[in-house]
Coordinates of C-alpha atoms in Angstrom, one line a residue:
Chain A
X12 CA -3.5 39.4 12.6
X13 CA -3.6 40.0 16.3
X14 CA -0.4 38.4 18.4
X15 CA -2.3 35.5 19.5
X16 CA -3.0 34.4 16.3
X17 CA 0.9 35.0 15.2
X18 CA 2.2 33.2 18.0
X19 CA 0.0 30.6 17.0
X20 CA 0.6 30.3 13.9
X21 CA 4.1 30.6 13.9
X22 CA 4.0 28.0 16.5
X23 CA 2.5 25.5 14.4
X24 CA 4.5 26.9 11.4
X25 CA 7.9 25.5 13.4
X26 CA 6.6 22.5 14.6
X27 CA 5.9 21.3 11.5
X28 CA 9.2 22.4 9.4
X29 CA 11.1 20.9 12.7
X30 CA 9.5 18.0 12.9
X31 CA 10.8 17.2 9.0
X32 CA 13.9 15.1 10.4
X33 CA 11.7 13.2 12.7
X34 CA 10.0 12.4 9.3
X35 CA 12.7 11.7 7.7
X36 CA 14.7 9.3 10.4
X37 CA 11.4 7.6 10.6
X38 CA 10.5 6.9 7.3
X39 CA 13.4 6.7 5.4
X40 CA 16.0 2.8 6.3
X41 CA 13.8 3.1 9.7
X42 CA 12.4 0.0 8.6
X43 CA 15.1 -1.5 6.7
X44 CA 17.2 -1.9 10.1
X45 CA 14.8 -3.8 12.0
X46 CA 14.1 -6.6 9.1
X47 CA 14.5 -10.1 10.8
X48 CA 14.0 -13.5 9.7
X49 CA 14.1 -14.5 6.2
X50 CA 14.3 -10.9 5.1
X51 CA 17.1 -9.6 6.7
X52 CA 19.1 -12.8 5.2
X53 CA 17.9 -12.0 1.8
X54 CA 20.6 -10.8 -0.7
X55 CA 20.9 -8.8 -3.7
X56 CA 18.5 -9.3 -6.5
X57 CA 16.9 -12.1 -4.6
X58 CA 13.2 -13.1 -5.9
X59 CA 10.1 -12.8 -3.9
X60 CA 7.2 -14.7 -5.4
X61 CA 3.0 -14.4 -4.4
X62 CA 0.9 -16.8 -6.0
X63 CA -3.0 -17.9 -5.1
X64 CA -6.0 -16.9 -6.8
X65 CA -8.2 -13.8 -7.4
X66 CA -7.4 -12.3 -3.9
X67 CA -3.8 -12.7 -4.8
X68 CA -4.4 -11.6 -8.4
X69 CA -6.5 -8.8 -7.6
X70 CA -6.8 -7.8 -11.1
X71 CA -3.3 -7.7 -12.0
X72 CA -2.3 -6.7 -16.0
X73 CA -1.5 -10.5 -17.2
X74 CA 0.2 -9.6 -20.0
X75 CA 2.6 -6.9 -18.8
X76 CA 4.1 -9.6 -15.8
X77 CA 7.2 -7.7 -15.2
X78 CA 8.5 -7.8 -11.2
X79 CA 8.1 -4.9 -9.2
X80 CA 5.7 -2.9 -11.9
X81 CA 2.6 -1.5 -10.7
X82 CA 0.1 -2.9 -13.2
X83 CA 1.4 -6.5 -13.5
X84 CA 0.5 -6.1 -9.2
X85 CA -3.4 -5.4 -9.3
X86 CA -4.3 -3.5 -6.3
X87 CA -4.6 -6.5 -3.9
X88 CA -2.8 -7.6 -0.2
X89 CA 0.2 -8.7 -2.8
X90 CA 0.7 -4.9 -4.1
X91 CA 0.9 -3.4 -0.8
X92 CA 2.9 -6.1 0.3
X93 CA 5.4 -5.5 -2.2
X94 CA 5.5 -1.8 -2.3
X95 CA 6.6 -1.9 1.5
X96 CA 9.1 -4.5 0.6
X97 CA 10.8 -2.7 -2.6
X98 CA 10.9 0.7 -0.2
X99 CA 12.0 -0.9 3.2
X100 CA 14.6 -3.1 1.2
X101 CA 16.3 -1.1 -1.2
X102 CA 19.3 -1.9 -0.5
X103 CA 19.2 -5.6 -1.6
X104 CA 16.4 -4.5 -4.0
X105 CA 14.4 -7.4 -4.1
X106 CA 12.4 -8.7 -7.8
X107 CA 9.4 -9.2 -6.7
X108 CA 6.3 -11.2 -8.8
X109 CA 2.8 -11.3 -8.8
X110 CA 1.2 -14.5 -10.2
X111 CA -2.2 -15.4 -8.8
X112 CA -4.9 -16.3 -10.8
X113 CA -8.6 -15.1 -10.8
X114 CA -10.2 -18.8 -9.4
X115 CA -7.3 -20.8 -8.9
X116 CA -7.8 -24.0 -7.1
X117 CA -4.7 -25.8 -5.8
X118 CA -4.6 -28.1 -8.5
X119 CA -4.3 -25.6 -10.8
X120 CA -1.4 -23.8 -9.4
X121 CA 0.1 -27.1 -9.5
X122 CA -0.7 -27.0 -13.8
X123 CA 1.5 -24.0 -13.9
X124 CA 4.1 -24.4 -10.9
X125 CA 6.7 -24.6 -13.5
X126 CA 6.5 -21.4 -15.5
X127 CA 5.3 -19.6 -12.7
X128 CA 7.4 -20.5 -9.7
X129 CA 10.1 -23.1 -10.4
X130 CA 11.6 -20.9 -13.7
X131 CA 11.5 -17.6 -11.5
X132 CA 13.6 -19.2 -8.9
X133 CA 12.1 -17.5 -6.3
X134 CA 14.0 -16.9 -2.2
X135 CA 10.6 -16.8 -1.0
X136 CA 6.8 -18.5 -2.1
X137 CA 4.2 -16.5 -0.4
X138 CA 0.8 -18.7 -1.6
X139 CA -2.9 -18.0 -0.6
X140 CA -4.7 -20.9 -1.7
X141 CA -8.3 -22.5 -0.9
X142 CA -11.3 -20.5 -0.9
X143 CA -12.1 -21.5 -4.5
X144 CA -11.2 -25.2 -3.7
X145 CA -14.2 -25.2 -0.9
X146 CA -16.2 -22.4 -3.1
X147 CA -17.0 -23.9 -6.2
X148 CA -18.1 -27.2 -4.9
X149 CA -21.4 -25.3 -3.8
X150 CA -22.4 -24.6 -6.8
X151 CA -22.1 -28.5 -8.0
X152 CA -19.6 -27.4 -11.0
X153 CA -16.3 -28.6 -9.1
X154 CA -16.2 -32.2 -7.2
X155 CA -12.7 -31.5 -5.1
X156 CA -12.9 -32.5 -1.5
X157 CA -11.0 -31.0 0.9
X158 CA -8.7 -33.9 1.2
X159 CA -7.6 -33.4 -2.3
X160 CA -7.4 -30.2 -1.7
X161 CA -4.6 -31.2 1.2
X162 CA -2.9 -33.7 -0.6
X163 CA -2.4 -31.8 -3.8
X164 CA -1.0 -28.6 -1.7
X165 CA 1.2 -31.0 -0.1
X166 CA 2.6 -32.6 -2.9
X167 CA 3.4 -29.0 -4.5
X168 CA 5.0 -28.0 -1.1
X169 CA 7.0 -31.1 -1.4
X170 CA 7.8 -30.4 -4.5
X171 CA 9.0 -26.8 -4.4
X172 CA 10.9 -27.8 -1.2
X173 CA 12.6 -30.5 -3.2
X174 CA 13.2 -28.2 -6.4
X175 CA 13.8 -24.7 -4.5
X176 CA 16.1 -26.5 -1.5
X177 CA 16.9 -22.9 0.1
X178 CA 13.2 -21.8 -0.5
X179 CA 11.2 -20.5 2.3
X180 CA 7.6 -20.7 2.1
X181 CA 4.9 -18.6 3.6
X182 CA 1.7 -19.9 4.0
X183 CA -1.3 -17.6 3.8
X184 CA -4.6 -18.9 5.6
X185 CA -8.0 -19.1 3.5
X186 CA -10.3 -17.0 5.2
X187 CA -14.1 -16.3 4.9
X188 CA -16.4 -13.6 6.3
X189 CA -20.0 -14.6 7.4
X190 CA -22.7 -12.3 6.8
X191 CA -21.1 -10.4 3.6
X192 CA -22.5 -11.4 -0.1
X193 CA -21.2 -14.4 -1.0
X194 CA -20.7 -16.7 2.2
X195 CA -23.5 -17.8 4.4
X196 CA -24.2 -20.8 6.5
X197 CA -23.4 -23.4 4.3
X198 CA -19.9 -23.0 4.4
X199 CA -19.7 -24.1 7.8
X200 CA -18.2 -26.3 8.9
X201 CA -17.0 -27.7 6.2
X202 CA -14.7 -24.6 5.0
X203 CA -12.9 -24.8 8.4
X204 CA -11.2 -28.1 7.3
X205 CA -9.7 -26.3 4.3
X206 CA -7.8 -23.5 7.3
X207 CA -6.9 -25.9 9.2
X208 CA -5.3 -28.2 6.1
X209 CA -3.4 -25.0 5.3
X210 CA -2.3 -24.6 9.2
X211 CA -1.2 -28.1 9.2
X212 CA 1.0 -27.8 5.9
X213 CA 2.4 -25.2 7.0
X214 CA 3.3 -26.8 10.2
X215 CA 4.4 -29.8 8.4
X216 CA 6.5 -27.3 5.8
X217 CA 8.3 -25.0 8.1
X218 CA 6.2 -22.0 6.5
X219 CA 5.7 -18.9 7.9
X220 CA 1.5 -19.2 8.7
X221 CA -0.6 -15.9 8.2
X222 CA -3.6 -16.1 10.2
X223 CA -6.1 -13.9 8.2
X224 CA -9.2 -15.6 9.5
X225 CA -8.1 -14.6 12.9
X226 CA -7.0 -11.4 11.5
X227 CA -10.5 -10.6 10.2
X228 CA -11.9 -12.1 12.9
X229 CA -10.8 -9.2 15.5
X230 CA -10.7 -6.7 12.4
X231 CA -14.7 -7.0 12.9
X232 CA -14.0 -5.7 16.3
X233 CA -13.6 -2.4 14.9
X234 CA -15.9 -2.3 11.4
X235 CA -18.3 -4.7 10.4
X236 CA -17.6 -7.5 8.0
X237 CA -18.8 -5.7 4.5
X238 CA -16.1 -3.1 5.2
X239 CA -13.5 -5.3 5.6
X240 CA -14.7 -7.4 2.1
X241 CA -17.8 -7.0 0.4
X242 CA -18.7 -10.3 -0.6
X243 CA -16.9 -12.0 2.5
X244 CA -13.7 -13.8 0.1
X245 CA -13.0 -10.4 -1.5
X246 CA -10.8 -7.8 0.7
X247 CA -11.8 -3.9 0.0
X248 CA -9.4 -1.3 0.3
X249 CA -9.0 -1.5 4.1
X250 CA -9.3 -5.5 3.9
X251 CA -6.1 -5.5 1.7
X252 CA -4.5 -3.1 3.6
X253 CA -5.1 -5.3 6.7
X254 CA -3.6 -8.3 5.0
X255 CA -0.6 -6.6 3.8
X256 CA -0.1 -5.5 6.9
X257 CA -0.5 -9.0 8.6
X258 CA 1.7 -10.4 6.4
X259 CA 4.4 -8.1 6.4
X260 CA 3.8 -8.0 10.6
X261 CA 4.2 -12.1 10.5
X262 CA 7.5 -12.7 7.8
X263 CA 9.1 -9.9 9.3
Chain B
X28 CA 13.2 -38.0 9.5
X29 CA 15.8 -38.3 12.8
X30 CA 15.0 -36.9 15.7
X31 CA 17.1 -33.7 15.0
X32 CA 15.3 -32.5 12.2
X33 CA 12.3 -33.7 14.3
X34 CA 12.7 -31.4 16.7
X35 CA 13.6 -28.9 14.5
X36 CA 10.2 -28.8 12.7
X37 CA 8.3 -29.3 15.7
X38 CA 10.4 -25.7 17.3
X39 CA 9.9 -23.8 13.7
X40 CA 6.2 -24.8 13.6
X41 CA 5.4 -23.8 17.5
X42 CA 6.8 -20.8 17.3
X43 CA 5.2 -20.2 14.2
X44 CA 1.6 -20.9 15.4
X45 CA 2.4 -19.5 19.1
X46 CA 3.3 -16.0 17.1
X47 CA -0.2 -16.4 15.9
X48 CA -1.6 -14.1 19.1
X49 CA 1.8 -11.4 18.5
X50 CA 0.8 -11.2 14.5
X51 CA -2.4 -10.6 15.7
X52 CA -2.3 -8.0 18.6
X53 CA 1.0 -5.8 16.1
X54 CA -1.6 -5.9 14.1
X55 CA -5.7 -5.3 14.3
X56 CA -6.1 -2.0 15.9
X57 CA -2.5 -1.6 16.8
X58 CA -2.1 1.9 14.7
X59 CA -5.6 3.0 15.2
X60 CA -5.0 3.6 19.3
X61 CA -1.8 5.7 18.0
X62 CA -3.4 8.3 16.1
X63 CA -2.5 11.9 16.8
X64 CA -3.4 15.1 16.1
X65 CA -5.6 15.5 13.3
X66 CA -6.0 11.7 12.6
X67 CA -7.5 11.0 16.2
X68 CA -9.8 13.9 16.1
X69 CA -11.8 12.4 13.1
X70 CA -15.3 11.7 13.5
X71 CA -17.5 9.0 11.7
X72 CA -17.6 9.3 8.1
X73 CA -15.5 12.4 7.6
X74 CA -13.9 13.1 4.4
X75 CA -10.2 13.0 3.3
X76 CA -9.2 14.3 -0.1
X77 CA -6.5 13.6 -2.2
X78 CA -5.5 16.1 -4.7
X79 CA -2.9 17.0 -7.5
X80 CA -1.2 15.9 -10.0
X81 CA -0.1 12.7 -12.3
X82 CA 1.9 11.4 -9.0
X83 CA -1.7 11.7 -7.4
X84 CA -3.5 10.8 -10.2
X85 CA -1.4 7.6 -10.9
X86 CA -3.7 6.0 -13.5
X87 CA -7.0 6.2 -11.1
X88 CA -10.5 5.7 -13.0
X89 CA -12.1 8.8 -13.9
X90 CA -14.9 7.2 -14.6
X91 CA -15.7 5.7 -11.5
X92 CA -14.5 8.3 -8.9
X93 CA -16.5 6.6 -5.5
X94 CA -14.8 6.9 -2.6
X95 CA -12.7 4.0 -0.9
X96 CA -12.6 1.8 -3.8
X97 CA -9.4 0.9 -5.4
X98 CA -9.9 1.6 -8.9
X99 CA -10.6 5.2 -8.5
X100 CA -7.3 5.6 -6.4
X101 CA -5.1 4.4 -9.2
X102 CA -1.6 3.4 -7.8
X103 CA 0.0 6.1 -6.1
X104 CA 1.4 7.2 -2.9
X105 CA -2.7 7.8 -2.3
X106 CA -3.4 4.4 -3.2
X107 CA -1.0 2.9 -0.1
X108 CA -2.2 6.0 1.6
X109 CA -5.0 5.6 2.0
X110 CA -5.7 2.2 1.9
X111 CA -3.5 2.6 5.4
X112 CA -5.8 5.2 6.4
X113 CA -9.2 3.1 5.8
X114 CA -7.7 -0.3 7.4
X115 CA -6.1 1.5 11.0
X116 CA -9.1 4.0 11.3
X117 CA -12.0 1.3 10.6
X118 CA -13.6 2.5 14.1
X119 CA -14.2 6.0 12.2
X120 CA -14.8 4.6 9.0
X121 CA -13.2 8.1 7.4
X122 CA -14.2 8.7 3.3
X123 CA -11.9 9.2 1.3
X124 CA -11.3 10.5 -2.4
X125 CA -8.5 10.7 -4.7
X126 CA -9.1 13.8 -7.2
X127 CA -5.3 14.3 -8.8
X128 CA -5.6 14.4 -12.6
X129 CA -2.7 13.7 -14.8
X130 CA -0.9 17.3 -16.1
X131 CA -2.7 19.6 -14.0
X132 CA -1.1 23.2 -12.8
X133 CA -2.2 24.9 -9.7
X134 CA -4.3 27.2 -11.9
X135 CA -6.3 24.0 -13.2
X136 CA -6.9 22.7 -9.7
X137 CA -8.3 26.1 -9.1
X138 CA -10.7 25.6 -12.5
X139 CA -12.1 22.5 -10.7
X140 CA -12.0 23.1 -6.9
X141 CA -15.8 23.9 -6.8
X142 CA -16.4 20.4 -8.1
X143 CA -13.6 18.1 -7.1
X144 CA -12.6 19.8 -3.1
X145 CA -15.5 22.4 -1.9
X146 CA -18.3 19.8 -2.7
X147 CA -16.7 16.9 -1.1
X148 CA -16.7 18.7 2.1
X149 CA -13.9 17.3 3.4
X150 CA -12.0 17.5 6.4
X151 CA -8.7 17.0 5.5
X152 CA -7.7 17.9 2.0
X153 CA -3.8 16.7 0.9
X154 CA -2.0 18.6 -2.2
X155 CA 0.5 17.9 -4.0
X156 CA 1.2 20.1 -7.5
X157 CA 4.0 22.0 -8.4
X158 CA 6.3 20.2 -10.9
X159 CA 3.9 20.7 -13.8
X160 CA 3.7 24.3 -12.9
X161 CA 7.8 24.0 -13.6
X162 CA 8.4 21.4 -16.3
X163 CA 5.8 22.8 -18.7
X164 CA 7.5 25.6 -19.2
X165 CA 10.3 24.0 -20.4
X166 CA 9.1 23.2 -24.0
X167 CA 7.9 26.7 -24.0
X168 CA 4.0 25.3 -24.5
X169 CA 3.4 27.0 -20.9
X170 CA 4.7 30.6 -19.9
X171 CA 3.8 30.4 -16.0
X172 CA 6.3 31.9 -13.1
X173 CA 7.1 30.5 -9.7
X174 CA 5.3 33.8 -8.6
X175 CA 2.1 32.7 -10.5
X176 CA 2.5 29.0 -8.8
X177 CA 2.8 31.1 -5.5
X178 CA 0.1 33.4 -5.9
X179 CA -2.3 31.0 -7.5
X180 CA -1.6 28.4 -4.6
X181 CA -2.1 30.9 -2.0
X182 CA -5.3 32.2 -3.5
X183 CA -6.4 28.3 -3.1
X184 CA -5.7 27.6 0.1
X185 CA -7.1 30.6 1.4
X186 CA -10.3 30.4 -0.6
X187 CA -10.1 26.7 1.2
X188 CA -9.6 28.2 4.5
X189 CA -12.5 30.2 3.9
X190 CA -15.0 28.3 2.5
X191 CA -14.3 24.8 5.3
X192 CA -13.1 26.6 8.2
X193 CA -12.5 23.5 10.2
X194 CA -10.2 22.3 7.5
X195 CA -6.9 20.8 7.9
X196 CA -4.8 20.9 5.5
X197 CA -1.3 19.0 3.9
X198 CA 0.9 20.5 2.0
X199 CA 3.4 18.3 -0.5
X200 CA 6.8 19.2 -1.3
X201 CA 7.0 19.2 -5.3
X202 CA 10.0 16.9 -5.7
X203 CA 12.7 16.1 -8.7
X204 CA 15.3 13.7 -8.7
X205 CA 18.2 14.6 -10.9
X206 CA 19.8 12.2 -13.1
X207 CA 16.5 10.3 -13.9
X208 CA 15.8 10.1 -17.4
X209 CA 13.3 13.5 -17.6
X210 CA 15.1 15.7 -14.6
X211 CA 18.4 17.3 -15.7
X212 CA 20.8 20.2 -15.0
X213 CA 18.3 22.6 -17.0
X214 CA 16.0 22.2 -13.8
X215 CA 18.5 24.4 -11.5
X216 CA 18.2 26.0 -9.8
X217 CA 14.4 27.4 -11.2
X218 CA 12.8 24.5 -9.5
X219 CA 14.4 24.5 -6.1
X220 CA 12.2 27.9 -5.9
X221 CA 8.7 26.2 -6.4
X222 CA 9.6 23.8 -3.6
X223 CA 10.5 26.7 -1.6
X224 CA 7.3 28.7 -2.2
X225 CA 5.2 25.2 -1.4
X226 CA 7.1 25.1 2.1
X227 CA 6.6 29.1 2.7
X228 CA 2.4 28.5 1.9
X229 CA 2.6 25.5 4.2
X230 CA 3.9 27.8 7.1
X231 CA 1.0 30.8 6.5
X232 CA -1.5 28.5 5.9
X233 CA -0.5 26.1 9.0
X234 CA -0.7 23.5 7.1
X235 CA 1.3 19.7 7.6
X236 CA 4.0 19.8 5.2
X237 CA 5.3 16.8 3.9
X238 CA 9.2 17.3 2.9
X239 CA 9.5 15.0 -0.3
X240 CA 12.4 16.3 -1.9
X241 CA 14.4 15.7 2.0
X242 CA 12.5 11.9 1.8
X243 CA 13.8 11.0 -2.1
X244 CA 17.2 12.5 -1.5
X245 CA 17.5 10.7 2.0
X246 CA 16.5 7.4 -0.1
X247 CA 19.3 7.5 -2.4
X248 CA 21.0 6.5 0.3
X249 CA 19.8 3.3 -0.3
X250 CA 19.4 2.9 -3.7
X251 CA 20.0 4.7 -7.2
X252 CA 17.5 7.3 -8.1
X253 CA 15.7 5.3 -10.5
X254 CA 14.9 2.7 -8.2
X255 CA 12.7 5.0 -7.1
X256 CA 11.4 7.2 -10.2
X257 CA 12.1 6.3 -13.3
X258 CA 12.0 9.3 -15.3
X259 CA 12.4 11.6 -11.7
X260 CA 9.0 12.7 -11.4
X261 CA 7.1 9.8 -11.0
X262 CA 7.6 7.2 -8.2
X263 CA 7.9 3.7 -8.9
X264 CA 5.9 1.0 -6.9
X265 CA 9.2 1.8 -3.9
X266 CA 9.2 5.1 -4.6
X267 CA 5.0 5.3 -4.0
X268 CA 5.5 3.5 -0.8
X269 CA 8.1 5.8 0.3
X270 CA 6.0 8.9 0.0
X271 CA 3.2 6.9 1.8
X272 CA 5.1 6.4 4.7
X273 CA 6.5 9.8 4.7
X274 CA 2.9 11.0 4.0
X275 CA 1.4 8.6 7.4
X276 CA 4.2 9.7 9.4
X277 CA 4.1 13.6 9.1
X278 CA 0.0 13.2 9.4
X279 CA -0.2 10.8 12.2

């Protein structure tokens, strides 16, 4: 080894065994400190809840349903969500619960509200809701409208509000991505309606409002649709990523 | 409604919607203009391997082992990784695997580097193995040393060094937490010398090194040990997000 090459590498060498309490002051409680909001009011034992549908579920173990468990999370926006909330709040260590549901329209959350959001007594109801409410009236099999569709999520906002008084509710936007497998041109415009129905309840509710069709939106600034979510209602890896961080970005 | 609670909806719900454009711009693209060193030198379609053991592993599909897809990445700190990874460096659109298998000492990621590292070509290869090396030996079913783990680890990396020369490469701290329900006094101080050999091979072999033991013990802090392994070795959903944001910090 000639001494350029030593230099070097013991150069690099200390950087990187320096640089391990950089690591650790900015990993470890860096992010617990700068909660805000709801989070930073939340206290011990406190219950998180996300509900919706398959992007929610995202193939979540439905028999093992135990709060912060890996399998009962499927591999979804909600898991990564979850995981950055158990490490960045572990001092109040939050119980957090995944219960979306593969093809869940609105009316069927409503069907099981009470086992799987009233008897948890959650803080905080984080709900994606709507894609299959527009989605499975192309196929002729489901006659909902999108004014049903408002009404019923509505009356289950009311409801939880009036149930859950100190419950705050996050609002996730439905969101669709042209060009990828399973959305094309006749989802527009009528799927709009169903985003802005969720914009305006969550005006209406005092929710926190996640903007994913925005958020993919500009994501396609940087990769095209299909790597964002294959079918254009699905995430992928990066697309659930993206969420989790949107949402985490948005109720914190 | 009177006009107080009026105007207290109507102030939650603008600021809600006017964060809409903040949400948006801490989000999309935010971390991908931040990438240093290695990260921001990637080119399109580049590979990034995961490698190691049970903690890398973390239930992945064997079956299906295709890159960026969340079944063949299990759960893990590779899972949050590099789900991260995929979503803030879209522009490069990077590859990535995760190769860990459940059990495996350094000599068996040796037995399978051909297959599972040298063929993947990738750019970036992450390790993490050690405790197995360690633990085995404690039911007397494995008779390995801590200089075996050293020489068998350093014989890797430099076969690795030799074979992709433009290789970068991370090197993970084995870690234990004492106290959880499969790490106790029997593991000291034997074990504190495999960590130290896996921070001596990241120095020669300038290598990142990612200081997990300094991260868990840092996070009790916080909360008990178990809250984030049960059993001390493997990392429960807080504990895997932990290690990812150590992991994302030390690499970007």
């Amino acid at each position: 080894m000639n001494r350029r090459n030593f230099f070097g590498k013991a150069a690099v060498g200390t950087i990187g065994l320096a640089a391990i309490p950089a690591i650790l002051s900015a990993t470890v409680g860096s992010t617990e400190k700068k909660q805000k909001g709801i989070l930073s009011s939340m206290k011990t034992g406190e219950v998180i809840l996300f509900q919706g549908d398959s992007i929610t579920d995202a193939g979540r173990d439905k028999v093992n349903q135990q709060a912060n468990s890996s399998g009962s999370f499927g591999s979804g926006y909600a898991f990564h969500s979850a995981a950055n909330l158990l490490n960045t709040m572990a001092s109040v260590q939050p119980v957090i619960y995944n219960r979306g549901i593969s093809g869940n329209k609105v009316f069927q959350l409503a069907d099981r509200w009470q086992k799987d959001c009233f008897e948890l007594k959650p803080r905080i109801v984080s709900i994606l809701v709507g894609v299959n409410d527009f989605w499975h009236t192309l196929d002729g099999k489901y006659d909902g409208t999108v004014e049903k569709y408002e009404n019923d999520y509505r009356q289950l906002l009311t409801l939880t509000k009036k149930i859950l008084p100190d419950v705050k509710l996050v609002i996730c936007e439905p969101f669709a991505v042209l060009g990828c497998s399973a959305v094309n041109e006749k989802w527009y415009p009528a799927f709009d309606a169903y985003r802005l129905s969720a914009k305006r309840l969550a005006l209406e509710s005092e929710a926190i409002f996640i903007p994913f069709q925005a958020i993919f939106d500009e994501a396609q600034k940087y990769a095209p649709g299909k790597y964002w979510t294959g079918d254009g209602v699905h995430p992928s890896m990066a697309g659930a990523s993206l969420m989790a961080e949107a949402w985490l970005n948005a109720v914190r």
